Tab-separated table of C-alpha atoms and ligand atoms in Angstrom:
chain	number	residue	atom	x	y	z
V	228	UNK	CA	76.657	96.538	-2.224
V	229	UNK	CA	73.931	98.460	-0.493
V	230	UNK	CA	73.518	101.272	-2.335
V	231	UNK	CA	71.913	102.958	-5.129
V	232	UNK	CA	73.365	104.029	-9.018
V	233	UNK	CA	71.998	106.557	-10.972
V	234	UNK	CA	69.804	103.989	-12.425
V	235	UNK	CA	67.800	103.106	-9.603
V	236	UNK	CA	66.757	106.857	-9.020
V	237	UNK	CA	64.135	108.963	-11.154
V	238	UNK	CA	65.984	111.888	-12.294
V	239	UNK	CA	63.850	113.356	-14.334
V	240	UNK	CA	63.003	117.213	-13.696
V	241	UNK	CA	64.868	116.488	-10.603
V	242	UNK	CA	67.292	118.769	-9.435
V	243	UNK	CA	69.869	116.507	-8.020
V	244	UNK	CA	72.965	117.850	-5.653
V	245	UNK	CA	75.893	115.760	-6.859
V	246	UNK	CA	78.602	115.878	-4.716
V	247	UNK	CA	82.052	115.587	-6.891
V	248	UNK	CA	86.144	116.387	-5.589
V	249	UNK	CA	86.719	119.009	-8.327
V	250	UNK	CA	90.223	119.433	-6.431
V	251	UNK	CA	92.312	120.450	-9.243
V	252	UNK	CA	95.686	121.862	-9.349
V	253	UNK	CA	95.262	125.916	-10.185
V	254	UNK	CA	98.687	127.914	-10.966
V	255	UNK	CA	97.584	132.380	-11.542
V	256	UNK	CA	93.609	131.197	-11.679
V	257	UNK	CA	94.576	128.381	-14.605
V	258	UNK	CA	93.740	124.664	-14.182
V	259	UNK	CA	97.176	122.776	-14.989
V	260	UNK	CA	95.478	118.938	-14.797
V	261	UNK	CA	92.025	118.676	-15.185
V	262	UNK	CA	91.954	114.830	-14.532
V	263	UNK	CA	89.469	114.985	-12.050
V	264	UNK	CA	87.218	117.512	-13.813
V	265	UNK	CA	86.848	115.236	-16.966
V	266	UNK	CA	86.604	111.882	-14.606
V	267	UNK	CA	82.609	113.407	-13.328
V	268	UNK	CA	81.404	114.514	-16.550
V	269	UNK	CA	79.592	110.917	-16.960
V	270	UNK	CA	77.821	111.640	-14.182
V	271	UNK	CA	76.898	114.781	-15.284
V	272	UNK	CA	75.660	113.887	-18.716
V	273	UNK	CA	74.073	111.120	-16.870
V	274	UNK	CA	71.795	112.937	-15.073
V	275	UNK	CA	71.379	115.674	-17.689
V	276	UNK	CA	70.170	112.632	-20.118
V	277	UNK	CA	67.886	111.231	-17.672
V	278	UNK	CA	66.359	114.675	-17.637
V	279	UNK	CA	67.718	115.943	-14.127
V	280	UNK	CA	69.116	119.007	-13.261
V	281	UNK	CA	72.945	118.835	-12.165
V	282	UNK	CA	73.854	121.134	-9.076
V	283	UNK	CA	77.410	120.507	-8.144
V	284	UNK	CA	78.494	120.922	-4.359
V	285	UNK	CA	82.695	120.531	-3.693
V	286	UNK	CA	84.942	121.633	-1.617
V	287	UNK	CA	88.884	123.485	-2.733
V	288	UNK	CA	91.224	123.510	-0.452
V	289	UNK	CA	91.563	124.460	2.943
V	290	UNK	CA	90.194	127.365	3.787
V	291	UNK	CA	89.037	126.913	7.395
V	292	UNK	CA	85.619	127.740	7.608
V	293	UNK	CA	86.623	131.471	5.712
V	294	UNK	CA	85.522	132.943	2.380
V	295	UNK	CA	88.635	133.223	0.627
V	296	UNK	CA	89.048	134.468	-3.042
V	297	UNK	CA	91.873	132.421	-3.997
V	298	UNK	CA	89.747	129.107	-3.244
V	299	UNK	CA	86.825	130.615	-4.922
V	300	UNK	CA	85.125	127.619	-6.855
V	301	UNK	CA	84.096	130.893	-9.519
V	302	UNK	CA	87.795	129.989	-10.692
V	303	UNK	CA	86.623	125.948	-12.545
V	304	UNK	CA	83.694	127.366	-14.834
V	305	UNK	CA	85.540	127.775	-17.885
V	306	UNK	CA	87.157	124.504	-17.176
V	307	UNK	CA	84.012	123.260	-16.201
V	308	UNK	CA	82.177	123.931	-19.211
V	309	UNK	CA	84.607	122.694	-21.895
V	310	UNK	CA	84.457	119.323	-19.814
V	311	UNK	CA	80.739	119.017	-19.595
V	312	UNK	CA	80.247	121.204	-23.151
V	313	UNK	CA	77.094	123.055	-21.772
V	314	UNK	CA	76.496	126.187	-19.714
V	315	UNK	CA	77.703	126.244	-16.259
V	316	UNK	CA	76.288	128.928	-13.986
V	317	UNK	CA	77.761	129.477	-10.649
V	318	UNK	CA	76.280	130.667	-6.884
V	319	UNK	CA	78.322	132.486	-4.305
V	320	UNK	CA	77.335	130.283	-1.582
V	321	UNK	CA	76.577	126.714	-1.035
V	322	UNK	CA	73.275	127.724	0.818
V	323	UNK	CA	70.628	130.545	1.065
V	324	UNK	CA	68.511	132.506	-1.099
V	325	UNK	CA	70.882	133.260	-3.596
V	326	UNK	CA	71.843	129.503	-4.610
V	327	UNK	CA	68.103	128.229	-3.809
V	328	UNK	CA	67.177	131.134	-6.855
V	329	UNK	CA	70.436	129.688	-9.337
V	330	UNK	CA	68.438	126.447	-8.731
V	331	UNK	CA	65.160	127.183	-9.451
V	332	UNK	CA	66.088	128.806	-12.129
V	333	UNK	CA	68.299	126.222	-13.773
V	334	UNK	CA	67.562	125.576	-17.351
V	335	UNK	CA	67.242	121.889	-18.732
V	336	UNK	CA	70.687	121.232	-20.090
V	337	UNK	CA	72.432	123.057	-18.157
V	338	UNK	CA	74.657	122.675	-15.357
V	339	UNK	CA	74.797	125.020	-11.097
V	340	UNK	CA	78.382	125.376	-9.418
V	341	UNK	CA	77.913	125.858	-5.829
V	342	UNK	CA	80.977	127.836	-3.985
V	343	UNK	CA	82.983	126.154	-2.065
V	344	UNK	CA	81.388	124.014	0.714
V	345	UNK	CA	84.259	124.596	3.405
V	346	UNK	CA	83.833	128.646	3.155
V	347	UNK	CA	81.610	127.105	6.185
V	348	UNK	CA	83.412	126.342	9.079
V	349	UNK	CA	80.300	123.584	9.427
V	350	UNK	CA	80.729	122.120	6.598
V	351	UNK	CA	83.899	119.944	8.282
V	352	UNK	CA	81.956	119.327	11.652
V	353	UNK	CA	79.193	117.861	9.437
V	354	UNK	CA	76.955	119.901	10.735
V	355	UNK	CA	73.302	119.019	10.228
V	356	UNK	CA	71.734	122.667	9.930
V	357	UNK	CA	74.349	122.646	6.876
V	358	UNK	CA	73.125	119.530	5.557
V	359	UNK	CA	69.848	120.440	5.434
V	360	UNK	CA	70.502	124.053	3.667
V	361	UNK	CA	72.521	122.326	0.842
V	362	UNK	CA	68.967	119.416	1.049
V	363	UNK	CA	66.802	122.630	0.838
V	364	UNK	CA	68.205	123.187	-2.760
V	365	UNK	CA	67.877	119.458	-4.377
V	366	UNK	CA	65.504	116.583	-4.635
V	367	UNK	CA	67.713	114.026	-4.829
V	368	UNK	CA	71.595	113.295	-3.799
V	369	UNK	CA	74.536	111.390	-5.535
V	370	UNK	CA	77.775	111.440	-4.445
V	371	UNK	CA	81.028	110.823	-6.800
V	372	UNK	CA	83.755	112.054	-4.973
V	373	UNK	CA	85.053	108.606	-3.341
V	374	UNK	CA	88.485	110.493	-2.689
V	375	UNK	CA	86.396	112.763	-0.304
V	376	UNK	CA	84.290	109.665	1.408
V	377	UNK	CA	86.692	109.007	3.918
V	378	UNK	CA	85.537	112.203	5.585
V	379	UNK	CA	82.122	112.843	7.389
V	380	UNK	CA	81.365	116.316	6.311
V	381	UNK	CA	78.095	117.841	5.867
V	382	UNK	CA	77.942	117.554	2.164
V	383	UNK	CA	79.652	113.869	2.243
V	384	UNK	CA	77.639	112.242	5.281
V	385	UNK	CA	74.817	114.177	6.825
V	386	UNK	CA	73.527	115.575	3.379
V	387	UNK	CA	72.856	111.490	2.338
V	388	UNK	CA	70.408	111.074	4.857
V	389	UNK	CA	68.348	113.712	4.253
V	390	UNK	CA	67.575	113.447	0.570
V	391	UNK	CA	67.253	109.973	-1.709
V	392	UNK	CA	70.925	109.079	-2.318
V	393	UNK	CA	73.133	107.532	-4.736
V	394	UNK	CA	76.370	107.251	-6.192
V	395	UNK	CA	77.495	108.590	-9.265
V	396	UNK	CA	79.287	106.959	-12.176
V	397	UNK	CA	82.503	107.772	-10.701
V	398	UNK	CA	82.134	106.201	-7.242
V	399	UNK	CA	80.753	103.550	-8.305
V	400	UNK	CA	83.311	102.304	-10.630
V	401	UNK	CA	85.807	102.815	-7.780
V	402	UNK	CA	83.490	101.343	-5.052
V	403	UNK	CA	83.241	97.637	-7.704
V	404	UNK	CA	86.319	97.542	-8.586
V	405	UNK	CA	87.491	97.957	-4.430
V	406	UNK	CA	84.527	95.742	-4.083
V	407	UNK	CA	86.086	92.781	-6.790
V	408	UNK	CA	89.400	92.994	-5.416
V	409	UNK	CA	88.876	93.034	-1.612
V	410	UNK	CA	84.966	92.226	-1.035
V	411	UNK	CA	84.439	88.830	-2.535
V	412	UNK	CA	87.427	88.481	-4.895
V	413	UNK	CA	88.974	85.574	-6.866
V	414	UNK	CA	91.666	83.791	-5.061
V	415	UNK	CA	94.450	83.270	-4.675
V	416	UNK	CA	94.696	87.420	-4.020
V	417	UNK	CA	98.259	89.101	-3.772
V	418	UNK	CA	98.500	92.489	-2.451
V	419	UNK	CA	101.872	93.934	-2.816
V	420	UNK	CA	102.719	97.187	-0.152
V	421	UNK	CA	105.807	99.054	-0.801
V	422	UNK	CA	106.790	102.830	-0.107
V	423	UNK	CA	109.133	104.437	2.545
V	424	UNK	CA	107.977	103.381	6.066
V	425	UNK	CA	106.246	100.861	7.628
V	426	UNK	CA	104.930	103.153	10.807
V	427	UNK	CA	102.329	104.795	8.143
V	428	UNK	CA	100.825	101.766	6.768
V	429	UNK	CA	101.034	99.599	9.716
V	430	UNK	CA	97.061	99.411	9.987
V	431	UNK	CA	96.993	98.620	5.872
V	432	UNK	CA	99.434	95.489	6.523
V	433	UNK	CA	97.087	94.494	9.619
V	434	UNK	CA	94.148	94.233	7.642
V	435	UNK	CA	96.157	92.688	4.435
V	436	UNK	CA	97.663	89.749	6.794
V	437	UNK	CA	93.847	88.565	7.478
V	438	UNK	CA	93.230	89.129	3.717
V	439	UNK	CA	95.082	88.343	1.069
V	440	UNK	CA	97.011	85.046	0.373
V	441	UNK	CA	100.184	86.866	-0.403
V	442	UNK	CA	101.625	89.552	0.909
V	443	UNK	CA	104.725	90.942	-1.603
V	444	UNK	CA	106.339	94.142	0.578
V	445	UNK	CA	108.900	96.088	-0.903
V	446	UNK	CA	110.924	99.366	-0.830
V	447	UNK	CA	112.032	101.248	1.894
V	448	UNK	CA	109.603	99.300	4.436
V	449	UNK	CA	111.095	95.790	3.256
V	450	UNK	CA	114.127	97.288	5.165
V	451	UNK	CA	113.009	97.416	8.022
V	452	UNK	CA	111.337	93.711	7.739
V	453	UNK	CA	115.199	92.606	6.830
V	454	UNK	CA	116.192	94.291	10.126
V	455	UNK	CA	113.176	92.018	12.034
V	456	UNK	CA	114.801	89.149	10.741
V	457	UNK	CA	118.187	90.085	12.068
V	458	UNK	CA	119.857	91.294	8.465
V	459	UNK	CA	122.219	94.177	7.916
V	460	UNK	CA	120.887	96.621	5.655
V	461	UNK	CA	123.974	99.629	6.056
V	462	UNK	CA	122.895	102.994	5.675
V	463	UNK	CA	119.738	101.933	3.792
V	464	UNK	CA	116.573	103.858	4.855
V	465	UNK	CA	114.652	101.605	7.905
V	466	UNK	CA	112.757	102.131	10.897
V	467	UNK	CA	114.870	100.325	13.405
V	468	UNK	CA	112.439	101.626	15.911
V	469	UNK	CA	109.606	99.286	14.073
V	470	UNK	CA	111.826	96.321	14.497
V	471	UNK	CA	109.509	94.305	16.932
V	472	UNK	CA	106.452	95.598	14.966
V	473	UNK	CA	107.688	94.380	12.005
V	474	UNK	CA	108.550	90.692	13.732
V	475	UNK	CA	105.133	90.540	15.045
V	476	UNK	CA	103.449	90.936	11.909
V	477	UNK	CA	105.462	88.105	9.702
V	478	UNK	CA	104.487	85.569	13.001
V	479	UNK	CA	100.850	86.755	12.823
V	480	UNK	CA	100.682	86.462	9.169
V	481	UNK	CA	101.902	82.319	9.933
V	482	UNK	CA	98.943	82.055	11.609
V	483	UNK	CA	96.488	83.503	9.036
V	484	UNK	CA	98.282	81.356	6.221
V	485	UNK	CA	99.273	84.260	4.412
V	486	UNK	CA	102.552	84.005	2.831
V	487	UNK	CA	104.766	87.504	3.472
V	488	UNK	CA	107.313	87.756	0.764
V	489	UNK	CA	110.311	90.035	0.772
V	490	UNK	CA	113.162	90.504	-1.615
V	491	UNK	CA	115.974	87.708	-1.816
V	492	UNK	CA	118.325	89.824	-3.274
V	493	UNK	CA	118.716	93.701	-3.612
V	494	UNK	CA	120.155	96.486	-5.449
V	495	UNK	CA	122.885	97.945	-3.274
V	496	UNK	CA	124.477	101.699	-4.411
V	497	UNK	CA	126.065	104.122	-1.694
V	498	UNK	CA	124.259	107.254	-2.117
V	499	UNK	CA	120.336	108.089	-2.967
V	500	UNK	CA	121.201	109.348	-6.502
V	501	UNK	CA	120.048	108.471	-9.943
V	502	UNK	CA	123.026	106.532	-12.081
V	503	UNK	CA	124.917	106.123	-8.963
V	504	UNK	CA	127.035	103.164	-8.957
V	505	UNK	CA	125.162	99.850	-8.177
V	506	UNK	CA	125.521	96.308	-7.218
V	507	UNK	CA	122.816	93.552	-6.935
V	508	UNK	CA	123.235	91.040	-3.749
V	509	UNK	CA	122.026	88.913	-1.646
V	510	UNK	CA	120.050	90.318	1.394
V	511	UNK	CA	122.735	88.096	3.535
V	512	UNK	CA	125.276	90.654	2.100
V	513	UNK	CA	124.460	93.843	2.620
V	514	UNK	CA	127.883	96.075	3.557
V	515	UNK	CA	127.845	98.662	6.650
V	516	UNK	CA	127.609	101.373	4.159
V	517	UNK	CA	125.644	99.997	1.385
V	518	UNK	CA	122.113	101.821	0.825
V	519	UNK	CA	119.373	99.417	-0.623
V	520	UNK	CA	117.392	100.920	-3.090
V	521	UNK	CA	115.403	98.697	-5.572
V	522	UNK	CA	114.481	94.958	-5.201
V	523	UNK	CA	116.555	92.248	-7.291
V	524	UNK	CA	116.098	90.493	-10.474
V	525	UNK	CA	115.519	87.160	-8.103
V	526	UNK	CA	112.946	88.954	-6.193
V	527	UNK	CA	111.386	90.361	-8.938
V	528	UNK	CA	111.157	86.705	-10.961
V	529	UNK	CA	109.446	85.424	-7.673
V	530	UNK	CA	107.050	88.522	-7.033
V	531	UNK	CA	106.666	87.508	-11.232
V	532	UNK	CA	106.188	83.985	-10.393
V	533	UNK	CA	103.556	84.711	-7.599
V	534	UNK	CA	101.597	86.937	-9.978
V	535	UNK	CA	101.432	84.569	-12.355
V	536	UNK	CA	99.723	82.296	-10.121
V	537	UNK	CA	97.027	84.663	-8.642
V	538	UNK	CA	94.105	85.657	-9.733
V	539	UNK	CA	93.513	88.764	-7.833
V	540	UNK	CA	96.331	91.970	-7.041
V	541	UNK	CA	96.012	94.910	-5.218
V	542	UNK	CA	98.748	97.396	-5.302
V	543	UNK	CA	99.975	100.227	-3.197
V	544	UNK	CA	103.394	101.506	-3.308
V	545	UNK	CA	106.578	101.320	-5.490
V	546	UNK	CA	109.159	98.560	-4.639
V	547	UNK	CA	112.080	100.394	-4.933
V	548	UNK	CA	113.309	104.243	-4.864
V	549	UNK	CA	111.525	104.490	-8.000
V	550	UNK	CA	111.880	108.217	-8.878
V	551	UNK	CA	115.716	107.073	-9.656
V	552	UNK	CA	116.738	105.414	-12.498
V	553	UNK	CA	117.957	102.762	-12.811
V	554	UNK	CA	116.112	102.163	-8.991
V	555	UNK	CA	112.438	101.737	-10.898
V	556	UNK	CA	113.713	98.232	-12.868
V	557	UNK	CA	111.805	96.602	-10.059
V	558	UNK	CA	108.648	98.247	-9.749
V	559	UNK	CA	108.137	98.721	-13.628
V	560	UNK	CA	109.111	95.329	-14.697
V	561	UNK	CA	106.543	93.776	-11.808
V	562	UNK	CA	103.741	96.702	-13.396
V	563	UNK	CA	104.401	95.733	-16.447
V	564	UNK	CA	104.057	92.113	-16.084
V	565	UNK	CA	100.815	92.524	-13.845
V	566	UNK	CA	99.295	94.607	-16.622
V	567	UNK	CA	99.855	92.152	-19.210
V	568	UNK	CA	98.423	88.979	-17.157
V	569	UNK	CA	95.407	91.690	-16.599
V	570	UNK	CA	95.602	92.156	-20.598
V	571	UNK	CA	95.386	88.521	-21.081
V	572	UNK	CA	92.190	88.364	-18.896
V	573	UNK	CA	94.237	85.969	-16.115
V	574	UNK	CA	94.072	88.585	-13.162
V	575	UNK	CA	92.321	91.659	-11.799
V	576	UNK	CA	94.835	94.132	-11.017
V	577	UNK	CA	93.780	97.378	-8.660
V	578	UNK	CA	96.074	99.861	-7.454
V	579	UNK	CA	96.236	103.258	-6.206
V	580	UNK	CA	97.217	105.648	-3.132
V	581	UNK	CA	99.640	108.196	-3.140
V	582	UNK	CA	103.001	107.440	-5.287
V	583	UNK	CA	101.593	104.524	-6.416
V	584	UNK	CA	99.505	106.104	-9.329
V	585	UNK	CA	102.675	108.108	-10.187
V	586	UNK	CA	104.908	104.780	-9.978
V	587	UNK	CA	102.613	103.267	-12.614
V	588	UNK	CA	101.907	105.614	-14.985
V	589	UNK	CA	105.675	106.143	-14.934
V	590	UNK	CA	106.211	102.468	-15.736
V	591	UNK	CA	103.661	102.720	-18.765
V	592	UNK	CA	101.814	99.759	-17.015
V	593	UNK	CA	98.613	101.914	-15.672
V	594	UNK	CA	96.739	102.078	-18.808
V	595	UNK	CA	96.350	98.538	-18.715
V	596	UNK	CA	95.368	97.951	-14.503
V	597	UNK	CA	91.915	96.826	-14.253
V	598	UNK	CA	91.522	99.706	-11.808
V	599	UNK	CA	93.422	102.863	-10.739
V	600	UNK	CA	92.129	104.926	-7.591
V	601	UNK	CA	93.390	108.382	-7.750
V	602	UNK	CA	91.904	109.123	-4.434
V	603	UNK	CA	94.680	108.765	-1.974
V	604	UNK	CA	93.545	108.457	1.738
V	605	UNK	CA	90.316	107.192	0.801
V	606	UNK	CA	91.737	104.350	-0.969
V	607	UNK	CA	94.251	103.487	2.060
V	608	UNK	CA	91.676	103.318	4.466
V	609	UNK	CA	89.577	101.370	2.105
V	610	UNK	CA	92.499	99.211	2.158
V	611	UNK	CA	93.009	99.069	5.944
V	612	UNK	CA	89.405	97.214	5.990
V	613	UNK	CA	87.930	100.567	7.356
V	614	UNK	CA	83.991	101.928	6.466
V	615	UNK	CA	84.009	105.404	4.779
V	616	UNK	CA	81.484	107.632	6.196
V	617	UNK	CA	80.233	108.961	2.699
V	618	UNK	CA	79.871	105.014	1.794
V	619	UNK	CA	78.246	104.218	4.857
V	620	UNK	CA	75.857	106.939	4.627
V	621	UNK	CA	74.871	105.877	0.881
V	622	UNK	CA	73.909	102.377	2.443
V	623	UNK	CA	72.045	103.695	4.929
V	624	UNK	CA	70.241	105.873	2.798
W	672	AMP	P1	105.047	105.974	0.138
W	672	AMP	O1	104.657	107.408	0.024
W	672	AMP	O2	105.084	105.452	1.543
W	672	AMP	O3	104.280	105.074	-0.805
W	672	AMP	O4	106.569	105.906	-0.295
W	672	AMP	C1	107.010	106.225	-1.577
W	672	AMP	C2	108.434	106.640	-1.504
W	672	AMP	O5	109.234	105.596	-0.991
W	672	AMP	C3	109.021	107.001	-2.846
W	672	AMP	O6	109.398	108.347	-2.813
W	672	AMP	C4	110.213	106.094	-2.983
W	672	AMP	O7	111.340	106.733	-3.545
W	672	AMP	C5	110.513	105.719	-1.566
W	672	AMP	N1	111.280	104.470	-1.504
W	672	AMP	C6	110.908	103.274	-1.954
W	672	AMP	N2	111.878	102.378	-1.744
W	672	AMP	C7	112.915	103.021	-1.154
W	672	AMP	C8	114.192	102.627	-0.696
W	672	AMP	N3	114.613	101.369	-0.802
W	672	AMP	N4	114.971	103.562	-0.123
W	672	AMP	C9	114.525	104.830	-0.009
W	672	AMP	N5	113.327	105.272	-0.429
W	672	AMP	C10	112.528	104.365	-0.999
């Protein structure tokens, strides 16, 4: 890990730009989840402890290089301030005279709100001129927005090589607990991959092959893996297309000596419906107009089996159609048994990406994951083996 935490920097009387994803759903002005509001206040009080001055720089939405009221930053404060429980003042620009005097200004305590970097049309080139307005305003840099790092933008790359830089609290929890499961982790590792198709994660199970000592691949992409191996699977959803694809990946993962598992038996209905009439089968057995929608019980006693034996998991993606019930047995009952091995101290369990957060907080297994990433492509191309510009940067810095 070659970068810096909060507590290799002197903060104090610093005024230090922290770059956060304060990307929170807004319905009439009002913040419905604040999730990612609450995760940076440790950062904040961090630096406000250490005697620092917090300036926070984030972008909302997509407005495309425009000012645009409804994507006005101005919105957060309130929400902002109950989070951090101090005064948070705001600037109507992310550079200039006008946020260089909210700076200066800033009392000990007490927290800046910079508008919204991407009113800049710069700001998504990563435009150095930008960089080094939003430097002009700070002494030092930290950056917690790892859901934002997979982007080189002026206030996630260039800005971290023009001022001392860090991470926050935030990013770094994410970047060790990627780090334990992918960097140097315990063997044997199991990653499991589920989801709809396997055209979007095709680079993820390229990287995972080379990886990880099992490979456990589920839901709708398992289909199309049944298909490579010459099964029937009806009217279930697949990517005939990715047939060959799919082939060559279960003969390259032979020769890394990782061990691709996919279900043995399935849960077979006719239509994409919750309660829908079911049958579990073999994967020998599917019928022309049978739809496959979860995993087995026999698949999900080996994926069981499997866990039980590693000592590392990363997850991404449900196994089955999990927003139907009873199609989530799978996915929750392999959760649930990973978070209780984690529990136990026998494995360290890290998941995240897209549905996958949703899948296991729905399973009541998340709370007990060694790690969840809520950042979505971040943590796929993290996954994929790929280096994250606002990482990079930090290392370099
Ligand atoms: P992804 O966004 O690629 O992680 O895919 C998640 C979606 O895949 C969820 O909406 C699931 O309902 C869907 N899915 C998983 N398994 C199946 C399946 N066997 N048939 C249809 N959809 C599925």
């Amino acid at each position: 890990m070659g970068w810096k935490t909060l507590d290799d920097m002197d903060l104090n009387g610093k005024r230090v730009l922290v770059r956060v994803d304060i990307n929170v759903p807004l319905v009439d002005g009002v913040v419905t989840d604040s999730t990612r509001i609450r995760r940076i206040a440790p950062t904040v009080r961090d630096i406000i402890a250490a005697g620092g001055f917090p300036i926070l720089l984030a972008h909302f939405g997509r407005p495309g290089g425009e000012r645009r009221e409804n994507l006005s930053l101005n919105q957060l404060v309130p929400t902002l301030e109950r989070a951090f429980e101090t005064k948070v003042h705001f600037a109507a620009d992310c550079v200039g005279a006008g946020a260089k005097e909210a700076a200066e200004t800033l009392q000990p305590g007490e927290v800046l709100l910079l508008e919204n970097t991407r009113f800049h049309a710069a700001e998504t080139k990563n435009d150095p001129e930008l960089a080094a307005g939003m430097a002009a305003l700070g002494d030092v840099y930290c950056n917690d927005a790892f859901s934002a790092a997979h982007r080189a933008h002026s206030s996630t790359e260039a800005l971290a090589r023009l001022l001392p830089a860090c991470a926050g609290r935030l990013m770094q929890a994410e970047l060790e607990a990627l780090e334990a499961a992918l960097g140097a982790p315990e063997r044997p590792v199991t990653a499991v991959v589920g989801g709809a198709k396997v055209s979007t994660k095709l680079e993820l199970l390229g990287n995972l092959i080379e990886k990880v000592d099992y490979l456990v691949i589920g839901g709708g992409m398992a289909n199309t893996f049944l298909v490579a191996q010459g099964k029937n699977v009806g009217v279930s959803l697949a990517e005939r297309i990715m047939k060959d694809t799919a082939a060559e990946i279960l003969a390259k993962a032979d020769s890394t000596g990782c061990k691709i598992i996919l279900p043995s038996d399935i849960v077979v209905a006719k239509k994409f419906e919750a309660h829908t009439e079911h049958e579990v089968l073999s994967t020998e057995n599917c019928p022309e107009d049978g739809m496959i929608l979860d995993a087995g019980p026999a698949s999900v006693e080996q994926i069981i089996s499997i866990f039980e034996e590693s000592k590392t998991l990363i997850w991404n993606g449900p196994l089955g159609a999990f927003e139907l019930e009873p199609f989530d047995a799978a996915t929750n009952a392999a959760a649930l048994k990973a978070a209780a091995l984690t529990r136990a101290g026998l494995l360290t369990s890290v998941a995240g990406g897209g549905d996958t957060v949703a899948a296991l907080n729905a399973s009541g297994a998340a709370g007990d994951f060694t790690y969840i990433s809520t950042a979505g492509g971040a943590f796929l191309e993290w996954m994929e083996g790929k280096t994250l510009p606002g990482v990079a940067a930090l290392e370099q810095a």
